[in-house]
Short mmCIF file of C-alpha atoms in Angstrom, two decimals:
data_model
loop_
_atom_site.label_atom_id
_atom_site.label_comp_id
_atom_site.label_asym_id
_atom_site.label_seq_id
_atom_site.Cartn_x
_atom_site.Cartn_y
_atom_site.Cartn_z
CA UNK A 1 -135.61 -31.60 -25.39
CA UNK A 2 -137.41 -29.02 -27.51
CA UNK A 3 -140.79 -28.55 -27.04
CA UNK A 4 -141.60 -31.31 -24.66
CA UNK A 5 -143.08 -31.79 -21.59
CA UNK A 6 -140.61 -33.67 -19.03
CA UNK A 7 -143.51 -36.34 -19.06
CA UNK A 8 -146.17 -37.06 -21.29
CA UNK A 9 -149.91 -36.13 -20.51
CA UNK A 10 -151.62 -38.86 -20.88
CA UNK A 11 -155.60 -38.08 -20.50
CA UNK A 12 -157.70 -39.17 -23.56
CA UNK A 13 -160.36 -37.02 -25.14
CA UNK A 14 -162.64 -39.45 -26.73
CA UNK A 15 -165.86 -39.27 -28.46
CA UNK A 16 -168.13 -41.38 -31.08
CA UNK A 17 -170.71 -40.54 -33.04
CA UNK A 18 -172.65 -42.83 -35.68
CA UNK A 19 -175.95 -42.80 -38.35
CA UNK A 20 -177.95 -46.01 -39.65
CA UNK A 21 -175.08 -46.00 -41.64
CA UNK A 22 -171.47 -45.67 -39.68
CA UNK A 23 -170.44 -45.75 -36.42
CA UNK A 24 -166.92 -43.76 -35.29
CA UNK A 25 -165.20 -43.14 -32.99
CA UNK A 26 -162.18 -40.96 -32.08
CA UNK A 27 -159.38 -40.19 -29.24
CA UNK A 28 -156.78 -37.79 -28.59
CA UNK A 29 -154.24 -37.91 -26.54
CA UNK A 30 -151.74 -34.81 -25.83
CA UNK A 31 -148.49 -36.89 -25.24
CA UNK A 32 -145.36 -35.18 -24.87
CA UNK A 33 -146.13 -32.28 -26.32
CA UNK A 34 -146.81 -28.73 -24.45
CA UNK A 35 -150.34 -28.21 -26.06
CA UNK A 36 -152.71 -30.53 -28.17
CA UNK A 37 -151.59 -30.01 -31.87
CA UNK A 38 -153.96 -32.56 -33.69
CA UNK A 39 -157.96 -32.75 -35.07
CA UNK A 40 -159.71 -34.50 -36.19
CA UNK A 41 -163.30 -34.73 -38.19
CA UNK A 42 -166.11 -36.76 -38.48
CA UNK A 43 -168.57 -35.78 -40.30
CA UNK A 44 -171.50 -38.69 -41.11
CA UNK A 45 -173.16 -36.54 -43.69
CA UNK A 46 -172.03 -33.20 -45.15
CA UNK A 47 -174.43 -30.48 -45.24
CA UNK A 48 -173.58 -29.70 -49.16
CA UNK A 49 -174.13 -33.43 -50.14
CA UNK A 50 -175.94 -35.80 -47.37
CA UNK A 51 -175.60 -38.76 -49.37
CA UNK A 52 -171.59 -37.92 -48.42
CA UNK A 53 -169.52 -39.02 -45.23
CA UNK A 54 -165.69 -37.20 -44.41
CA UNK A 55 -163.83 -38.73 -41.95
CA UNK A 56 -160.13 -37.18 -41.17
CA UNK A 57 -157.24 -36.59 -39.01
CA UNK A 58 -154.60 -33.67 -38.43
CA UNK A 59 -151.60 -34.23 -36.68
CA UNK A 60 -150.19 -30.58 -36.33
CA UNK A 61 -146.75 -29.69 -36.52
CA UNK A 62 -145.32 -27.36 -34.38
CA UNK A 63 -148.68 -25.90 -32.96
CA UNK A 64 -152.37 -26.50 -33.32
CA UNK A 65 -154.09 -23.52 -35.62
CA UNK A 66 -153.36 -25.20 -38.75
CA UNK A 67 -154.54 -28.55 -38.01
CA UNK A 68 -157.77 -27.01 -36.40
CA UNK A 69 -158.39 -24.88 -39.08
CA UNK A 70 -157.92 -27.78 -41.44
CA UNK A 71 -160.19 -29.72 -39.46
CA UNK A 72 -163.14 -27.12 -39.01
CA UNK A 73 -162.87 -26.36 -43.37
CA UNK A 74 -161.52 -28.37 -45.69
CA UNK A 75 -164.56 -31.06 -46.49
CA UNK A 76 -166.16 -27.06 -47.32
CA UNK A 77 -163.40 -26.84 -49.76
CA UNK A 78 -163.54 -29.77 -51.53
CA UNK A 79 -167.19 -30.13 -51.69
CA UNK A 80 -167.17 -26.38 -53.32
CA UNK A 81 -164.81 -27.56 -56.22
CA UNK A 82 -166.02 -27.71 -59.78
CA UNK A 83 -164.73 -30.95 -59.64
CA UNK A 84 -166.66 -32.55 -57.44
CA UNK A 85 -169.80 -31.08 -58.70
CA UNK A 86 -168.95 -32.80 -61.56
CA UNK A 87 -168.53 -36.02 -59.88
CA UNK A 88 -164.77 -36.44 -60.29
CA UNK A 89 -164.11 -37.05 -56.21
CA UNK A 90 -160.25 -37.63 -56.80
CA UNK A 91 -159.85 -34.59 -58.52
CA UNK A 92 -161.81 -32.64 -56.44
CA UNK A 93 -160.07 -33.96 -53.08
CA UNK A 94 -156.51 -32.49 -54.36
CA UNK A 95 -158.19 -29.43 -55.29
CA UNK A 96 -159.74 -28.52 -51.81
CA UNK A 97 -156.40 -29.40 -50.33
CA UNK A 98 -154.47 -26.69 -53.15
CA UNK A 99 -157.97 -24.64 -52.01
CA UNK A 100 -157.83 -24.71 -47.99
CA UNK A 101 -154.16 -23.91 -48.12
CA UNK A 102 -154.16 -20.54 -50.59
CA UNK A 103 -157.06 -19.59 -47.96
CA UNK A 104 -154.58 -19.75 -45.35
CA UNK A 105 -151.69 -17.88 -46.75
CA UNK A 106 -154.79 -14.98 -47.55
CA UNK A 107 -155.80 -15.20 -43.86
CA UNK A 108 -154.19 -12.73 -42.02
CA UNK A 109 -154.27 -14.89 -38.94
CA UNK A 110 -152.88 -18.08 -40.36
CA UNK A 111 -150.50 -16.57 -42.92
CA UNK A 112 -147.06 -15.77 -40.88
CA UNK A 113 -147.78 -19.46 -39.11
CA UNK A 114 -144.69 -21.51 -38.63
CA UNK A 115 -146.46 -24.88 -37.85
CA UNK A 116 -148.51 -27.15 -40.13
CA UNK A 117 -150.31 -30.16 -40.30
CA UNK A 118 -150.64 -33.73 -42.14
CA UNK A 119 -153.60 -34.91 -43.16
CA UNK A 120 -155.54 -38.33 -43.11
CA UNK A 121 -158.91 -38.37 -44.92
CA UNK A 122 -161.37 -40.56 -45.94
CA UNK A 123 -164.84 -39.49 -47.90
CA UNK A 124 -167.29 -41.88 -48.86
CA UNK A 125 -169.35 -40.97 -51.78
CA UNK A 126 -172.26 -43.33 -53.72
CA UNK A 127 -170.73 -46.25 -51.81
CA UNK A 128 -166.86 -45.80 -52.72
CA UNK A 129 -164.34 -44.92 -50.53
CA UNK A 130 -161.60 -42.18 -51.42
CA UNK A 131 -158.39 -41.73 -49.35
CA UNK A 132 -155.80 -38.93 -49.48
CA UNK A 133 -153.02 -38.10 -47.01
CA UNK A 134 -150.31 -35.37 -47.04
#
């Protein structure tokens, strides 16, 4: 079978956090895999732009340092773009992705990785709601 467990571990991690504003919550669940591969972030107001919310989920592929680094850095990335400095958010979310992953084939500890991740993200800005996935 791969790189499977025989049966699935089924234990949820599960957490929630919430402002005056949102309320979230989150679980994980290892399945059938040999080691948790996914993150996840929720963030109810960045520390570059309060007025800003990032919520977002990494399903890793093949292994977990991808989707943890993804999960601990991008919303730094895309807040640090030019773009969304200048207030164009859809820009600036498809430049911190291009952003987060040239910093990981520079990092010498992420760069010969053979596993990735897909994304699910959601920031609020100024009441609107952008979504991006890869």
């Amino acid at each position: 079978m791969g790189q499977t467990l025989t049966e699935p571990v089924t234990n949820k991690d599960s957490s929630s956090v919430q402002n005056p504003l949102y309320k979230v919550g989150a679980s994980c669940m290892q399945g059938w895999r040999i080691t948790m591969e996914d993150a996840h972030s929720h963030i109810l107001s960045l520390p570059d732009d309060p007025g800003t919310a990032f919520f977002a989920v990494y399903d890793g592929h093949g292994g977990s340092k991808i989707a943890q680094f993804a999960g601990k850095h991008l919303h730094k990335y895309i807040v640090k773009t030019r773009e969304f400095k200048e207030g164009n958010i859809t820009e600036a979310l498809k430049k911190g992705f291009m952003d987060l992953d040239a910093a990981m084939l520079d990092d010498d500890a992420l760069k010969d990785e053979l596993a990735g991740t897909t994304a699910i993200c959601i920031l609020i800005k100024d009441n609107i709601l952008y979504c991006v996935s890869v």
